[in-house]
Coordinates of C-alpha atoms in Angstrom, one line a residue:
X1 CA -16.0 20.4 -22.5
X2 CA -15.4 16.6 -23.1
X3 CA -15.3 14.6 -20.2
X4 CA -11.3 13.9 -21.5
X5 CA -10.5 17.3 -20.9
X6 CA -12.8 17.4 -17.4
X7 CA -10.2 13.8 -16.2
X8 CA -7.6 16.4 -17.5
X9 CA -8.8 19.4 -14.8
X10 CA -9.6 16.8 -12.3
X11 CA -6.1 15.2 -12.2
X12 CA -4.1 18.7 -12.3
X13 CA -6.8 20.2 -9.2
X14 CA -5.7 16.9 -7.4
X15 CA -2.2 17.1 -8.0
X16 CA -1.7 21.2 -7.2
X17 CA -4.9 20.8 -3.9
X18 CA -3.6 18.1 -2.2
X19 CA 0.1 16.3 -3.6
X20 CA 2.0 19.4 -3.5
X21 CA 0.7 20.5 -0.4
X22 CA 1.6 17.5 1.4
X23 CA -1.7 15.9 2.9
X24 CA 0.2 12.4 1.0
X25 CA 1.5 10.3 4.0
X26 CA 4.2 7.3 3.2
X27 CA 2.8 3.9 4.4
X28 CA 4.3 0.1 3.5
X29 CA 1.8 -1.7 1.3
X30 CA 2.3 -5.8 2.3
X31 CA 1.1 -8.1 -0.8
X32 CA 1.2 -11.5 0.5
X33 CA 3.2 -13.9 -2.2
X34 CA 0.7 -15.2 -5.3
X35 CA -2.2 -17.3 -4.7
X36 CA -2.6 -16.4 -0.8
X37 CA -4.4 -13.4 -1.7
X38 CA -8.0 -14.5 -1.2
X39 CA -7.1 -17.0 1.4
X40 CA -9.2 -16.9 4.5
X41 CA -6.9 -15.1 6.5
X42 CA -8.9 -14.9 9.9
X43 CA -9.9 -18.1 10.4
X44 CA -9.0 -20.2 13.7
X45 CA -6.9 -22.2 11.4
X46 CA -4.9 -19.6 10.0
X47 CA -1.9 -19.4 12.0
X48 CA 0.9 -17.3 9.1
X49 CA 1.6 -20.5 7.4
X50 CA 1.2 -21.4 4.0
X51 CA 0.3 -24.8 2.6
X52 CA 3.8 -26.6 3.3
X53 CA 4.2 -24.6 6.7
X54 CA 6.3 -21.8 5.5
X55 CA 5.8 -18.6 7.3
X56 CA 4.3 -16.3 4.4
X57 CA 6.5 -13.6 3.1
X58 CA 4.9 -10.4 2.0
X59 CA 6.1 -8.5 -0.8
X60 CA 6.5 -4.7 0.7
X61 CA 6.3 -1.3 -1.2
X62 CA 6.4 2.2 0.3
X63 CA 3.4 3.9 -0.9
X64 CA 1.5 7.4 -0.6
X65 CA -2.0 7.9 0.5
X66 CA -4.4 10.3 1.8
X67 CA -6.4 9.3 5.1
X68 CA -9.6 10.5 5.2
X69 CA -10.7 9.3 8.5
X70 CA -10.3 6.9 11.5
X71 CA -13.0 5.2 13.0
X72 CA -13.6 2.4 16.3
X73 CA -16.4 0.2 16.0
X74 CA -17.1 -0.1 19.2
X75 CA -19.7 -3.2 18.7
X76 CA -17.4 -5.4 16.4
X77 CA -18.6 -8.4 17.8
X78 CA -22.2 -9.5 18.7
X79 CA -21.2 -10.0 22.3
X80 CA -19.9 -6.0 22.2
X81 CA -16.1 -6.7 22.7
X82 CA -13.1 -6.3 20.6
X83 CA -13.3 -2.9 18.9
X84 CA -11.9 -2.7 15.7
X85 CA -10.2 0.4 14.3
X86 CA -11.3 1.7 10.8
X87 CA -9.2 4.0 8.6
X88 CA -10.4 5.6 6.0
X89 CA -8.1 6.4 2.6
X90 CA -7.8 7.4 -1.2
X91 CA -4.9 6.8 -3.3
X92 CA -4.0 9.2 -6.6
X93 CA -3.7 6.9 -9.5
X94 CA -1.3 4.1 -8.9
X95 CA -1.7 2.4 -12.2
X96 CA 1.8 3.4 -13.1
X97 CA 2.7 1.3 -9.8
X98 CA 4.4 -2.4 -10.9
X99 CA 1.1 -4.6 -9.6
X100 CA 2.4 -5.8 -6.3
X101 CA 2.1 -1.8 -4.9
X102 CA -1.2 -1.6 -6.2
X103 CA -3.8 -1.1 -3.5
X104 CA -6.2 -3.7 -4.2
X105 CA -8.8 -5.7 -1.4
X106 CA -6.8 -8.7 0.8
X107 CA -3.8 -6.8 1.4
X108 CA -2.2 -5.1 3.9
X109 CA -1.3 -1.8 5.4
X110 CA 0.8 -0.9 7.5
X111 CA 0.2 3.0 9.0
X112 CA 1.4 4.6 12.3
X113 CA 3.2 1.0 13.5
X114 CA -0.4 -0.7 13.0
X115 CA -1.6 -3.5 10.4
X116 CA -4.4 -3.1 8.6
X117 CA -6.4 -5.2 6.6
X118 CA -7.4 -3.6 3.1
X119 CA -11.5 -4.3 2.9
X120 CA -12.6 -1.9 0.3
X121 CA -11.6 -0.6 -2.7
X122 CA -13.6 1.8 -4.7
X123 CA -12.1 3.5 -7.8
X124 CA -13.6 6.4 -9.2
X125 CA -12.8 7.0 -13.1
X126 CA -13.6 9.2 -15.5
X127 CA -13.4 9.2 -19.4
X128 CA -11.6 5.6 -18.4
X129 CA -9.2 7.5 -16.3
X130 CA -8.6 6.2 -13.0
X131 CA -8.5 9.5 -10.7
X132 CA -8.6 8.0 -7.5
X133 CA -9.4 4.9 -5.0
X134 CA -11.7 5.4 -2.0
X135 CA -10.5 2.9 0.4
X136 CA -11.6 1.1 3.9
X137 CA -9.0 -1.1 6.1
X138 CA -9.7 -2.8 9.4
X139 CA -7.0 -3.3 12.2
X140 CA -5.6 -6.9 12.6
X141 CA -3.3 -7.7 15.4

């Protein structure tokens, strides 16, 4: 079997194991407005402003994910205060998705009434197929 075929299998166990099951939850995706992606957002100077002192609008898309897990790190700060909440996440092939609703590092989502900061995104292709994205976010206030 070609590794075409196996992407093939892969995407069609994916789609009949967990999409029509329902283990998908809807969540708003925030993409902050071009250029402010890889701005340094949690710095003492950052106060939701951009450049000219307009409040920063996000672009928002309803999305579907899978969470994997949830997480507090307890120790988030060398002096052992602030815990910080983790969540864990894939998501099933958005390429399809207009570019602002793709899940990429930098931006935000929003799950269960909380914000979370998007800090890792791993895809996992095969045969140049993107099957899914194994993803990390950390709570912001």
């Amino acid at each position: 079997m070609n590794a075409l075929k196996l992407a093939g299998k892969v995407q069609r166990i994916i789609d009949r194991h967990i999409r029509k099951k329902g283990y998908e939850v809807e969540v708003i995706l925030e993409t902050p407005k071009e250029g402010m992606i890889n701005r340094p957002k949690f710095s003492l100077e950052d106060d939701g402003t951009d450049d000219d002192g307009n409040p920063i609008q996000m672009h928002q898309a309803s999305i579907k994910v899978v969470i994997t897990g949830h997480k507090i790190d307890e120790d988030a700060t060398p002096i052992g205060d602030n815990p910080v909440k983790l969540l864990d996440f894939i998501v099933i092939d958005d390429t399809e998705l207009p570019q602002a609703s793709q899940v990429e590092e930098g931006r935000f989502l929003v799950y269960n009434g909380e914000r979370y900061n998007i800090i890792l995104v791993s895809p996992a292709s095969l045969a140049g197929i993107l099957i899914i994205k194994e993803c990390q976010a950390r709570s912001v206030k």
